Tab-separated table of C-alpha atoms and ligand atoms in Angstrom:
chain	number	residue	atom	x	y	z
A	1	MET	CA	-12.866	-4.306	21.329
A	2	ASP	CA	-14.336	-6.164	18.401
A	3	GLY	CA	-15.552	-9.021	20.521
A	4	ASP	CA	-12.252	-10.387	21.761
A	5	ALA	CA	-12.230	-10.959	25.455
A	6	THR	CA	-8.502	-11.395	26.017
A	7	LEU	CA	-5.618	-9.003	25.916
A	8	GLU	CA	-3.751	-10.845	23.233
A	9	THR	CA	-4.495	-8.359	20.492
A	10	ALA	CA	-3.281	-4.823	19.992
A	11	ALA	CA	-6.894	-3.650	19.724
A	12	SER	CA	-7.905	-5.044	23.106
A	13	LEU	CA	-4.685	-4.001	24.820
A	14	VAL	CA	-5.052	-0.410	23.634
A	15	GLY	CA	-8.620	-0.405	24.976
A	16	VAL	CA	-7.599	-1.738	28.370
A	17	VAL	CA	-4.763	0.777	28.698
A	18	ALA	CA	-7.039	3.628	27.607
A	19	ALA	CA	-9.615	2.572	30.220
A	20	GLY	CA	-6.906	2.809	32.886
A	21	ASP	CA	-7.071	-0.899	33.773
A	22	LEU	CA	-3.444	-1.465	32.873
A	23	THR	CA	-0.500	0.867	32.415
A	24	ALA	CA	1.776	0.787	29.390
A	25	ARG	CA	4.521	-0.115	31.828
A	26	GLY	CA	2.498	-3.061	33.125
A	27	ALA	CA	1.877	-4.241	29.580
A	28	THR	CA	5.559	-3.913	28.709
A	29	ARG	CA	6.620	-5.811	31.838
A	30	GLU	CA	4.262	-8.579	30.897
A	31	ALA	CA	5.753	-8.775	27.391
A	32	LEU	CA	9.284	-8.876	28.808
A	33	ASP	CA	8.261	-11.528	31.364
A	34	ARG	CA	6.939	-13.723	28.614
A	35	VAL	CA	10.165	-13.368	26.673
A	36	ILE	CA	12.090	-14.445	29.756
A	37	ARG	CA	9.740	-17.358	30.471
A	38	MET	CA	9.507	-18.711	26.955
A	39	ASP	CA	12.322	-17.640	24.728
A	40	ALA	CA	14.980	-19.982	26.090
A	41	SER	CA	13.053	-22.838	24.471
A	42	LEU	CA	12.113	-20.945	21.291
A	43	GLY	CA	14.997	-18.726	20.216
A	44	ALA	CA	12.639	-16.145	18.713
A	45	MET	CA	14.460	-13.044	19.982
A	46	VAL	CA	18.037	-12.090	19.176
A	47	HIS	CA	18.079	-8.851	21.127
A	48	VAL	CA	15.836	-7.563	23.912
A	49	SER	CA	15.868	-3.867	24.782
A	50	ALA	CA	14.214	-4.125	28.199
A	51	GLU	CA	15.473	-0.872	29.719
A	52	ARG	CA	14.651	1.186	26.694
A	53	ALA	CA	11.200	-0.388	26.398
A	54	LEU	CA	10.360	0.269	30.044
A	55	ALA	CA	11.596	3.859	29.806
A	56	ARG	CA	9.428	4.398	26.744
A	57	ALA	CA	6.428	2.841	28.497
A	58	ARG	CA	6.943	5.163	31.465
A	59	GLN	CA	6.847	8.133	29.081
A	60	LEU	CA	3.664	6.806	27.523
A	61	ASP	CA	2.019	6.475	30.917
A	62	GLU	CA	2.616	10.170	31.481
A	63	ALA	CA	1.107	11.123	28.117
A	64	PRO	CA	-2.545	10.748	27.182
A	65	PRO	CA	-3.237	7.478	25.319
A	66	ALA	CA	-3.801	9.007	21.923
A	67	GLY	CA	-1.959	6.744	19.486
A	68	PRO	CA	-3.567	3.673	17.900
A	69	LEU	CA	-0.752	1.478	19.275
A	70	HIS	CA	-0.482	3.041	22.738
A	71	GLY	CA	1.317	0.497	24.934
A	72	VAL	CA	1.392	-2.269	22.312
A	73	ALA	CA	4.541	-4.436	22.485
A	74	ILE	CA	6.143	-4.778	19.074
A	75	ALA	CA	9.238	-6.693	17.976
A	76	LEU	CA	11.217	-5.886	14.842
A	77	LYS	CA	12.817	-8.398	12.527
A	78	ASP	CA	16.563	-7.993	12.897
A	79	ASN	CA	17.002	-6.520	9.418
A	80	ILE	CA	15.117	-3.351	10.397
A	81	CYS	CA	17.251	-0.469	11.639
A	82	ARG	CA	16.668	1.108	14.998
A	83	ALA	CA	19.151	3.748	16.095
A	84	GLY	CA	21.660	2.516	18.631
A	85	GLU	CA	20.405	-1.061	18.632
A	86	PRO	CA	22.230	-4.056	17.173
A	87	THR	CA	20.943	-4.913	13.697
A	88	THR	CA	22.573	-8.128	12.571
A	89	CYS	CA	20.317	-9.665	9.911
A	90	ALA	CA	21.230	-12.828	11.865
A	91	SER	CA	24.637	-12.723	10.175
A	92	ARG	CA	28.128	-12.793	11.639
A	93	MET	CA	28.880	-10.141	9.043
A	94	LEU	CA	27.064	-7.435	11.013
A	95	THR	CA	28.463	-8.350	14.428
A	96	GLY	CA	28.832	-5.223	16.501
A	97	TRP	CA	27.036	-2.898	14.082
A	98	ALA	CA	24.310	-0.587	15.342
A	99	PRO	CA	22.685	1.765	12.858
A	100	PRO	CA	22.808	5.500	13.605
A	101	TYR	CA	19.243	6.031	12.376
A	102	ASP	CA	15.694	4.689	12.630
A	103	ALA	CA	13.806	3.038	9.793
A	104	THR	CA	10.718	4.998	8.746
A	105	VAL	CA	8.487	2.222	10.097
A	106	VAL	CA	10.232	2.488	13.458
A	107	ARG	CA	9.572	6.225	13.653
A	108	ARG	CA	5.926	5.743	12.708
A	109	LEU	CA	5.345	2.898	15.167
A	110	GLU	CA	6.848	4.872	18.028
A	111	ALA	CA	4.855	7.971	17.140
A	112	ALA	CA	1.707	5.805	17.360
A	113	GLY	CA	2.588	4.740	20.920
A	114	ALA	CA	4.152	1.332	20.270
A	115	VAL	CA	6.746	-0.015	22.683
A	116	LEU	CA	9.557	-1.690	20.761
A	117	VAL	CA	10.837	-4.557	22.869
A	118	GLY	CA	13.534	-6.072	20.695
A	119	LYS	CA	14.682	-7.819	17.552
A	120	THR	CA	13.597	-11.175	16.203
A	121	ASN	CA	15.523	-14.064	14.713
A	122	MET	CA	15.512	-14.697	10.958
A	123	ASP	CA	17.254	-16.555	8.183
A	124	GLU	CA	20.565	-14.824	7.469
A	125	PHE	CA	19.787	-11.659	5.477
A	126	GLY	CA	16.289	-13.094	4.875
A	127	MET	CA	17.546	-15.990	2.753
A	128	GLY	CA	15.624	-19.092	3.655
A	129	SER	CA	12.247	-20.476	4.595
A	130	SER	CA	12.940	-22.011	7.994
A	131	THR	CA	15.003	-19.586	10.152
A	132	GLU	CA	17.705	-22.260	10.182
A	133	THR	CA	20.314	-20.204	8.310
A	134	SER	CA	20.525	-17.744	11.236
A	135	ALA	CA	24.007	-17.300	12.704
A	136	PHE	CA	22.304	-17.386	16.130
A	137	GLY	CA	20.841	-20.844	15.583
A	138	PRO	CA	17.271	-21.669	14.650
A	139	THR	CA	13.967	-20.544	16.125
A	140	ARG	CA	11.643	-23.390	17.077
A	141	ASN	CA	7.996	-23.700	16.196
A	142	PRO	CA	5.935	-23.024	19.342
A	143	TRP	CA	3.354	-25.615	18.308
A	144	GLN	CA	5.998	-28.328	18.100
A	145	LEU	CA	9.490	-27.555	19.229
A	146	GLY	CA	11.001	-30.129	16.873
A	147	CYS	CA	9.681	-28.239	13.843
A	148	VAL	CA	10.762	-25.056	12.083
A	149	PRO	CA	8.703	-21.874	12.452
A	150	GLY	CA	9.062	-21.107	8.753
A	151	GLY	CA	11.127	-18.223	7.495
A	152	SER	CA	12.662	-15.960	7.027
A	153	SER	CA	10.655	-14.022	9.686
A	154	GLY	CA	10.440	-17.140	11.890
A	155	GLY	CA	11.332	-15.361	15.124
A	156	ALA	CA	8.627	-12.769	14.488
A	157	ALA	CA	5.984	-15.440	13.897
A	158	ALA	CA	6.968	-17.450	16.991
A	159	ALA	CA	7.002	-14.308	19.167
A	160	VAL	CA	3.477	-13.368	18.086
A	161	ALA	CA	2.139	-16.932	18.306
A	162	THR	CA	3.269	-17.185	21.927
A	163	GLY	CA	1.970	-13.764	22.926
A	164	MET	CA	5.430	-12.366	23.774
A	165	VAL	CA	4.362	-9.399	21.660
A	166	GLN	CA	1.022	-8.447	20.161
A	167	VAL	CA	2.656	-7.584	16.839
A	168	ALA	CA	5.944	-8.111	15.030
A	169	ILE	CA	7.195	-6.390	11.907
A	170	GLY	CA	8.678	-8.725	9.324
A	171	SER	CA	9.944	-8.373	5.796
A	172	ASP	CA	8.791	-10.336	2.770
A	173	THR	CA	10.873	-10.763	-0.377
A	174	GLY	CA	9.366	-14.055	-1.522
A	175	GLY	CA	7.045	-15.051	1.313
A	176	SER	CA	8.967	-14.334	4.497
A	177	ILE	CA	6.046	-12.757	6.351
A	178	ARG	CA	3.295	-15.051	5.093
A	179	GLN	CA	4.932	-18.489	5.190
A	180	PRO	CA	6.118	-18.258	8.839
A	181	ALA	CA	2.761	-16.716	9.774
A	182	ALA	CA	1.072	-19.793	8.257
A	183	LEU	CA	3.444	-22.250	9.942
A	184	CYS	CA	2.983	-20.594	13.362
A	185	GLY	CA	-0.790	-19.963	13.157
A	186	VAL	CA	-0.770	-16.162	13.009
A	187	VAL	CA	-1.839	-13.506	10.507
A	188	GLY	CA	0.806	-12.116	8.141
A	189	LEU	CA	0.362	-9.276	5.671
A	190	LYS	CA	2.679	-8.387	2.816
A	191	PRO	CA	1.534	-5.016	1.528
A	192	THR	CA	1.584	-3.833	-2.081
A	193	TYR	CA	5.127	-3.018	-3.223
A	194	GLY	CA	5.582	0.657	-2.346
A	195	ARG	CA	2.876	0.788	0.326
A	196	VAL	CA	5.410	0.827	3.162
A	197	SER	CA	8.690	2.727	3.023
A	198	ARG	CA	11.744	0.468	2.827
A	199	TYR	CA	13.961	3.156	4.332
A	200	GLY	CA	15.943	1.457	7.076
A	201	LEU	CA	15.301	-2.107	5.905
A	202	VAL	CA	18.563	-3.862	5.052
A	203	ALA	CA	18.026	-4.680	1.388
A	204	TYR	CA	17.772	-8.258	0.140
A	205	GLY	CA	15.967	-7.952	-3.212
A	206	SER	CA	15.097	-4.280	-3.499
A	207	SER	CA	12.492	-4.738	-6.215
A	208	LEU	CA	10.705	-7.424	-4.170
A	209	ASP	CA	11.149	-6.417	-0.502
A	210	GLN	CA	8.255	-5.114	1.584
A	211	MET	CA	7.815	-4.846	5.332
A	212	GLY	CA	4.544	-5.702	7.007
A	213	PRO	CA	2.900	-6.906	10.213
A	214	LEU	CA	2.528	-10.327	11.793
A	215	ALA	CA	-0.330	-10.251	14.293
A	216	ARG	CA	-2.943	-12.431	15.958
A	217	THR	CA	-5.905	-10.971	14.069
A	218	VAL	CA	-6.619	-9.414	10.696
A	219	ALA	CA	-7.858	-6.216	12.362
A	220	ASP	CA	-4.559	-5.878	14.227
A	221	ALA	CA	-2.593	-6.279	11.002
A	222	ALA	CA	-4.731	-3.555	9.432
A	223	ARG	CA	-4.253	-1.277	12.441
A	224	VAL	CA	-0.484	-1.574	12.108
A	225	LEU	CA	-0.576	-1.040	8.355
A	226	GLU	CA	-2.565	2.159	8.897
A	227	VAL	CA	0.322	3.388	11.048
A	228	VAL	CA	3.272	2.385	8.873
A	229	ALA	CA	1.862	2.913	5.349
A	230	GLY	CA	2.239	6.068	3.344
A	231	PRO	CA	4.645	8.053	1.218
A	232	ASP	CA	8.175	8.747	2.392
A	233	SER	CA	10.629	11.078	0.679
A	234	ARG	CA	13.410	8.672	1.729
A	235	ASP	CA	12.110	5.825	-0.437
A	236	ALA	CA	11.526	6.777	-4.058
A	237	THR	CA	9.600	3.547	-4.713
A	238	CYS	CA	6.883	4.481	-2.209
A	239	MET	CA	3.386	4.887	-3.621
A	240	ASP	CA	2.463	8.518	-3.748
A	241	GLU	CA	-0.881	8.221	-2.010
A	242	GLY	CA	-2.428	9.763	1.052
A	243	PRO	CA	-2.965	7.919	4.323
A	244	TRP	CA	-4.199	4.341	4.034
A	245	THR	CA	-7.154	3.360	6.212
A	246	TRP	CA	-9.388	0.322	6.484
A	247	ALA	CA	-12.920	-0.291	7.701
A	248	PRO	CA	-14.265	-3.823	7.173
A	249	ARG	CA	-16.954	-4.235	4.522
A	250	PRO	CA	-19.316	-7.177	3.953
A	251	ILE	CA	-18.076	-9.882	1.606
A	252	ALA	CA	-21.349	-11.075	0.014
A	253	GLY	CA	-20.994	-10.833	-3.749
A	254	MET	CA	-17.203	-11.029	-3.667
A	255	ARG	CA	-15.642	-12.946	-6.551
A	256	ILE	CA	-12.950	-15.245	-5.196
A	257	GLY	CA	-10.538	-16.694	-7.707
A	258	VAL	CA	-9.207	-20.064	-6.643
A	259	LEU	CA	-5.699	-20.969	-7.823
A	260	THR	CA	-6.536	-24.588	-8.517
A	261	ARG	CA	-2.977	-25.970	-8.474
A	262	LEU	CA	-2.351	-24.263	-5.140
A	263	VAL	CA	-5.444	-25.571	-3.383
A	264	GLU	CA	-5.487	-29.165	-4.648
A	265	GLY	CA	-1.948	-30.026	-5.547
A	266	PRO	CA	-0.021	-31.897	-6.734
A	267	GLY	CA	2.436	-31.458	-3.900
A	268	LEU	CA	-0.081	-30.217	-1.355
A	269	GLN	CA	-0.332	-31.944	2.010
A	270	PRO	CA	-3.848	-33.485	1.975
A	271	GLU	CA	-4.817	-31.783	5.256
A	272	VAL	CA	-3.926	-28.396	3.777
A	273	ALA	CA	-6.131	-29.115	0.776
A	274	GLU	CA	-8.966	-30.229	3.086
A	275	ALA	CA	-8.767	-27.090	5.214
A	276	LEU	CA	-8.811	-24.892	2.094
A	277	ALA	CA	-11.789	-26.786	0.669
A	278	LYS	CA	-13.724	-26.082	3.867
A	279	ALA	CA	-12.796	-22.399	3.761
A	280	MET	CA	-13.928	-22.209	0.131
A	281	ALA	CA	-17.246	-23.840	0.982
A	282	TRP	CA	-17.691	-21.297	3.767
A	283	TYR	CA	-17.050	-18.389	1.399
A	284	GLU	CA	-19.583	-19.776	-1.033
A	285	ALA	CA	-22.172	-20.111	1.730
A	286	ALA	CA	-21.398	-16.514	2.725
A	287	GLY	CA	-22.499	-15.323	-0.706
A	288	CYS	CA	-19.199	-15.223	-2.573
A	289	THR	CA	-18.660	-16.678	-6.027
A	290	LEU	CA	-15.763	-19.076	-6.492
A	291	VAL	CA	-13.969	-18.840	-9.839
A	292	PRO	CA	-11.348	-21.494	-10.711
A	293	VAL	CA	-8.142	-19.878	-11.995
A	294	ALA	CA	-5.411	-21.887	-13.742
A	295	MET	CA	-2.706	-19.254	-14.351
A	296	PRO	CA	-0.171	-21.569	-16.043
A	297	GLU	CA	2.432	-18.761	-15.909
A	298	LEU	CA	2.836	-19.512	-12.188
A	299	ALA	CA	4.924	-22.541	-13.117
A	300	TRP	CA	7.748	-20.085	-13.900
A	301	ALA	CA	7.466	-18.132	-10.680
A	302	ILE	CA	10.061	-19.993	-8.606
A	303	PRO	CA	12.920	-19.978	-11.163
A	304	THR	CA	12.151	-16.363	-12.046
A	305	TYR	CA	12.162	-15.332	-8.411
A	306	TYR	CA	15.420	-17.103	-7.639
A	307	LEU	CA	17.194	-15.546	-10.622
A	308	LEU	CA	16.015	-12.021	-9.859
A	309	ALA	CA	16.380	-12.238	-6.078
A	310	THR	CA	19.921	-13.643	-6.244
A	311	ALA	CA	20.962	-11.051	-8.839
A	312	GLU	CA	19.815	-8.315	-6.478
A	313	VAL	CA	21.608	-10.073	-3.614
A	314	SER	CA	24.905	-10.068	-5.485
A	315	SER	CA	24.627	-6.310	-5.834
A	316	ASN	CA	23.042	-5.427	-2.458
A	317	LEU	CA	25.440	-7.520	-0.387
A	318	SER	CA	28.550	-6.119	-2.064
A	319	ARG	CA	28.462	-3.302	0.515
A	320	PHE	CA	29.563	-5.720	3.229
A	321	GLU	CA	33.309	-5.657	2.677
A	322	GLY	CA	34.636	-5.188	6.188
A	323	MET	CA	35.208	-1.451	5.906
A	324	ARG	CA	31.927	0.224	6.797
A	325	PHE	CA	29.764	-2.264	8.669
A	326	GLY	CA	30.337	-4.823	11.402
A	327	LEU	CA	32.889	-7.569	10.956
A	328	ARG	CA	36.435	-7.013	9.696
A	329	ARG	CA	38.996	-9.832	9.429
A	330	GLU	CA	42.370	-8.236	8.681
A	331	ALA	CA	44.788	-9.826	6.214
A	332	ASP	CA	48.038	-8.650	4.584
A	333	ASP	CA	46.434	-6.442	1.989
A	334	LEU	CA	43.093	-4.920	1.092
A	335	GLY	CA	42.049	-7.782	-1.191
A	336	GLY	CA	42.947	-10.310	1.480
A	337	THR	CA	40.971	-8.448	4.144
A	338	LEU	CA	37.973	-8.290	1.871
A	339	GLU	CA	38.186	-11.979	1.051
A	340	ARG	CA	38.686	-13.060	4.653
A	341	THR	CA	35.893	-10.846	5.952
A	342	ARG	CA	33.379	-12.068	3.396
A	343	SER	CA	34.455	-15.715	3.713
A	344	GLU	CA	34.112	-15.693	7.486
A	345	GLY	CA	31.225	-13.261	7.740
A	346	PHE	CA	28.669	-14.858	5.422
A	347	GLY	CA	27.046	-18.242	5.957
A	348	ALA	CA	26.746	-20.955	3.308
A	349	GLU	CA	23.287	-20.009	2.019
A	350	VAL	CA	24.227	-16.362	1.557
A	351	LYS	CA	27.389	-17.358	-0.311
A	352	ARG	CA	25.412	-19.704	-2.521
A	353	ARG	CA	23.037	-16.878	-3.453
A	354	ILE	CA	25.795	-14.338	-4.098
A	355	LEU	CA	27.528	-16.820	-6.411
A	356	LEU	CA	24.327	-17.676	-8.246
A	357	GLY	CA	23.355	-14.029	-8.666
A	358	THR	CA	26.804	-12.969	-9.799
A	359	PHE	CA	26.808	-15.756	-12.369
A	360	ALA	CA	23.338	-14.788	-13.618
A	361	LEU	CA	24.537	-11.221	-14.119
A	362	SER	CA	27.936	-12.002	-15.635
A	363	ALA	CA	28.883	-11.047	-19.170
A	364	GLY	CA	27.686	-13.643	-21.631
A	365	HIS	CA	24.959	-14.960	-19.317
A	366	GLN	CA	23.098	-11.799	-18.434
A	367	GLU	CA	20.595	-11.902	-21.296
A	368	ALA	CA	20.042	-15.649	-21.000
A	369	TYR	CA	19.298	-15.507	-17.274
A	370	HIS	CA	18.574	-12.112	-15.790
A	371	GLY	CA	17.165	-10.652	-19.014
A	372	ARG	CA	14.802	-13.567	-19.523
A	373	ALA	CA	13.749	-13.588	-15.887
A	374	ARG	CA	12.853	-9.903	-16.186
A	375	LYS	CA	10.678	-10.651	-19.200
A	376	VAL	CA	8.947	-13.540	-17.450
A	377	ARG	CA	8.329	-11.281	-14.459
A	378	GLN	CA	6.547	-8.905	-16.799
A	379	LEU	CA	4.432	-11.765	-18.191
A	380	LEU	CA	3.546	-12.886	-14.668
A	381	THR	CA	2.571	-9.361	-13.694
A	382	GLU	CA	0.332	-9.067	-16.761
A	383	ALA	CA	-1.227	-12.471	-16.034
A	384	HIS	CA	-2.138	-11.312	-12.524
A	385	ASP	CA	-3.541	-8.032	-13.850
A	386	ARG	CA	-5.731	-9.988	-16.280
A	387	VAL	CA	-7.018	-12.301	-13.553
A	388	PHE	CA	-7.903	-9.371	-11.303
A	389	ARG	CA	-10.190	-8.005	-13.983
A	390	ASP	CA	-12.465	-10.972	-13.282
A	391	VAL	CA	-11.959	-11.662	-9.592
A	392	ASP	CA	-11.588	-9.561	-6.433
A	393	VAL	CA	-9.209	-11.791	-4.512
A	394	LEU	CA	-7.169	-14.901	-5.247
A	395	LEU	CA	-7.268	-17.764	-2.768
A	396	SER	CA	-4.590	-20.438	-2.340
A	397	CYS	CA	-2.511	-22.174	0.293
A	398	THR	CA	0.171	-20.011	1.849
A	399	SER	CA	2.521	-22.976	2.137
A	400	PRO	CA	1.907	-26.395	0.542
A	401	THR	CA	2.753	-28.109	3.825
A	402	THR	CA	2.583	-27.378	7.525
A	403	ALA	CA	5.776	-26.924	9.561
A	404	PHE	CA	8.477	-29.477	8.765
A	405	PRO	CA	11.008	-30.983	11.193
A	406	LEU	CA	14.148	-28.977	11.969
A	407	GLY	CA	16.969	-30.011	9.668
A	408	SER	CA	14.741	-31.965	7.297
A	409	ARG	CA	15.159	-29.657	4.284
A	410	LEU	CA	18.578	-28.179	4.945
A	411	ASP	CA	20.343	-30.562	2.592
A	412	ASP	CA	17.621	-30.333	-0.011
A	413	PRO	CA	17.546	-26.734	-1.283
A	414	LEU	CA	14.870	-27.593	-3.833
A	415	ALA	CA	12.454	-28.856	-1.171
A	416	MET	CA	13.168	-25.699	0.831
A	417	VAL	CA	12.549	-23.476	-2.174
A	418	LEU	CA	9.228	-25.189	-2.880
A	419	SER	CA	7.939	-23.806	0.435
A	420	ASP	CA	7.642	-20.534	-1.468
A	421	VAL	CA	5.699	-21.825	-4.454
A	422	ALA	CA	2.505	-19.997	-3.457
A	423	THR	CA	4.068	-16.816	-2.140
A	424	VAL	CA	6.666	-15.546	-4.642
A	425	GLY	CA	4.044	-14.561	-7.233
A	426	ALA	CA	2.820	-11.639	-5.125
A	427	ASN	CA	6.382	-10.311	-4.767
A	428	LEU	CA	7.147	-10.620	-8.473
A	429	ALA	CA	3.909	-8.821	-9.378
A	430	GLY	CA	4.109	-6.358	-6.455
A	431	LEU	CA	0.697	-7.383	-5.086
A	432	PRO	CA	-0.639	-7.376	-1.518
A	433	ALA	CA	-1.146	-10.781	0.090
A	434	LEU	CA	-2.431	-11.953	3.429
A	435	SER	CA	-2.034	-15.240	5.268
A	436	VAL	CA	-4.827	-16.161	7.672
A	437	PRO	CA	-4.940	-19.255	9.920
A	438	CYS	CA	-7.425	-21.794	8.538
A	439	GLY	CA	-7.089	-24.865	10.721
A	440	PHE	CA	-4.683	-27.470	12.054
A	441	ASP	CA	-3.326	-30.739	10.706
A	442	ARG	CA	-3.514	-34.038	12.585
A	443	LYS	CA	-0.259	-33.306	14.372
A	444	GLY	CA	-1.694	-30.063	15.712
A	445	LEU	CA	0.331	-27.840	13.373
A	446	PRO	CA	-1.329	-24.708	11.982
A	447	ILE	CA	-2.444	-24.312	8.362
A	448	GLY	CA	-2.550	-20.957	6.555
A	449	MET	CA	-4.719	-19.668	3.714
A	450	GLN	CA	-3.379	-16.996	1.389
A	451	LEU	CA	-5.564	-14.215	-0.016
A	452	GLN	CA	-3.954	-12.059	-2.708
A	453	GLY	CA	-5.366	-8.826	-4.053
A	454	PRO	CA	-4.790	-6.484	-6.973
A	455	ARG	CA	-2.123	-3.769	-6.615
A	456	GLY	CA	-3.290	-1.385	-3.884
A	457	GLY	CA	-6.022	-3.842	-2.879
A	458	GLU	CA	-5.101	-4.453	0.766
A	459	ALA	CA	-8.608	-3.493	1.900
A	460	ILE	CA	-10.340	-6.232	-0.048
A	461	ILE	CA	-8.065	-9.046	1.140
A	462	LEU	CA	-8.427	-7.779	4.705
A	463	ASP	CA	-12.225	-7.791	4.262
A	464	ALA	CA	-12.098	-11.384	3.046
A	465	GLY	CA	-9.687	-12.478	5.788
A	466	HIS	CA	-11.546	-10.670	8.555
A	467	ALA	CA	-14.936	-12.162	7.635
A	468	TYR	CA	-13.450	-15.662	7.574
A	469	GLU	CA	-11.616	-15.116	10.846
A	470	ARG	CA	-14.747	-13.933	12.659
A	471	ALA	CA	-16.489	-17.146	11.703
A	472	HIS	CA	-13.365	-19.260	12.399
A	473	PRO	CA	-11.441	-17.816	15.342
A	474	TRP	CA	-8.496	-20.217	15.001
A	475	TRP	CA	-6.287	-17.478	16.392
A	476	THR	CA	-7.683	-17.995	19.887
A	477	ALA	CA	-5.996	-21.422	20.071
A	478	ARG	CA	-2.704	-21.248	21.909
A	479	PRO	CA	0.475	-23.192	21.339
A	480	PRO	CA	1.275	-25.707	24.048
A	481	VAL	CA	4.464	-23.993	25.259
A	482	ALA	CA	4.275	-22.685	28.808
A	483	TRP	CA	2.395	-19.442	28.832
A	484	ASP	CA	-0.393	-17.997	30.799
A	485	LEU	CA	-2.378	-14.906	30.064
A	486	GLN	CA	-3.903	-14.639	33.525
A	487	PRO	CA	-1.512	-12.042	34.983
A	488	LEU	CA	-2.449	-9.533	32.278
A	489	ALA	CA	-6.165	-10.230	32.486
A	490	GLY	CA	-5.893	-9.896	36.267
A	491	GLY	CA	-5.571	-6.121	36.036
A	492	THR	CA	-2.970	-3.487	36.741
A	493	ARG	CA	0.574	-4.690	37.106
A	494	ALA	CA	2.309	-1.335	37.156
B	501	LIG	N1	12.348	-18.127	1.159
B	501	LIG	C1	12.555	-17.092	0.190
B	501	LIG	C2	14.018	-16.884	-0.018
B	501	LIG	O1	14.769	-17.568	0.568
B	501	LIG	C3	11.886	-15.828	0.607
B	501	LIG	C4	12.618	-15.135	1.679
B	501	LIG	C5	12.057	-13.782	1.994
B	501	LIG	O2	10.928	-13.462	1.654
B	501	LIG	N2	12.917	-12.949	2.593
B	501	LIG	O3	14.429	-16.072	-0.772
């Protein structure tokens, strides 16, 4: 059980179920109870599939506990398709739509024994950094209900932080797994582009999107990645490699590049910088070498990301026209129906992005905007490749600040966008990146540290994160919302 005494992690839960001390049904009931007890004040879940989850758990209790996720409660971000279940992307546009098929990750999780308990709240179509653009209303940060949980996978992060589920699956186009993980004090892993099949993920920016786990511990994130990673004939961008597995290795001798501007500022909350400085000192004492890295190209990352992501949005979201999916608002003719459906179906942020992306792609502007952004993306990718010749991992903040108050950045898109300053680089370059809790600020809000690796280098960032986490078990702290792990620890509840 890797030393953890509670049942908050997938690893410990699987052990307890295998030992016969708890049934999968008991574990699922506990997860559903917690949703009922806590979610009214958080808004993390947008759909709960209680009956289906309990039926699945009953099946699992009749089968031998073979899978690595046997009985583990998992929630899916609401842009991941599960057959017969509402999938809204937190948009009015998809009201009433339920996909007829499962995403590849869904099939793999279920085959490994996971119990899928529902869908989590998010920024509409993944566009945002605070879960405030959701058509369902915002999710609140469990550490301070007046603050945002980050985004766009804010519901996923809040659900894991409060122990409603051991694991949630999020998606990350520019930071949407890692930034909410940091703001809610959990682990978030964005795999290498192509590591996890995107089949069944509603596309935002197809060249940037990856799905990955949010979990309490690094080992849990790795366990889930082992299950969901691997080639898939339904996603041509999947890496053509055999099964991915991880066993932690010692970190002494590791060369850790430190992105100086993203650990010291300017623009960094001083407490974030202090927490990172302590983590760096710890790595040095553990036998790692710290290497300062400037990477001036990173100054272009945000504008490049927003040009490329919005261009892909303008194309990907054109499929929502009121004919095939969800909402339809009839008008006198086809054009009118299309216009009415899209005007009423999409929220303001989504419209802003479609307009921006369409402009960037329009005749006369395409080379100046999209063409140049593509070239800069190439330069950024090469800059990362060069850096990873000299270092094993790259350390930085995940987010320059801790969670901010609800509403405080909604009218300031630039401030919102700057939440992603440390995270978009990994998406542009297709690299794996991990966020690990590394302390709390004076208000009691969690701080996250980001560890990026070379393409295909999930194992090394997990090694680095795991070693740090063992010495600094921040994850065992619990948010002050009402929750109580005693019933589970008390034994069988079947
Ligand atoms: N906040 C970024 C955006 O709004 C990233 C979102 C994401 O990764 N889905 O685009």
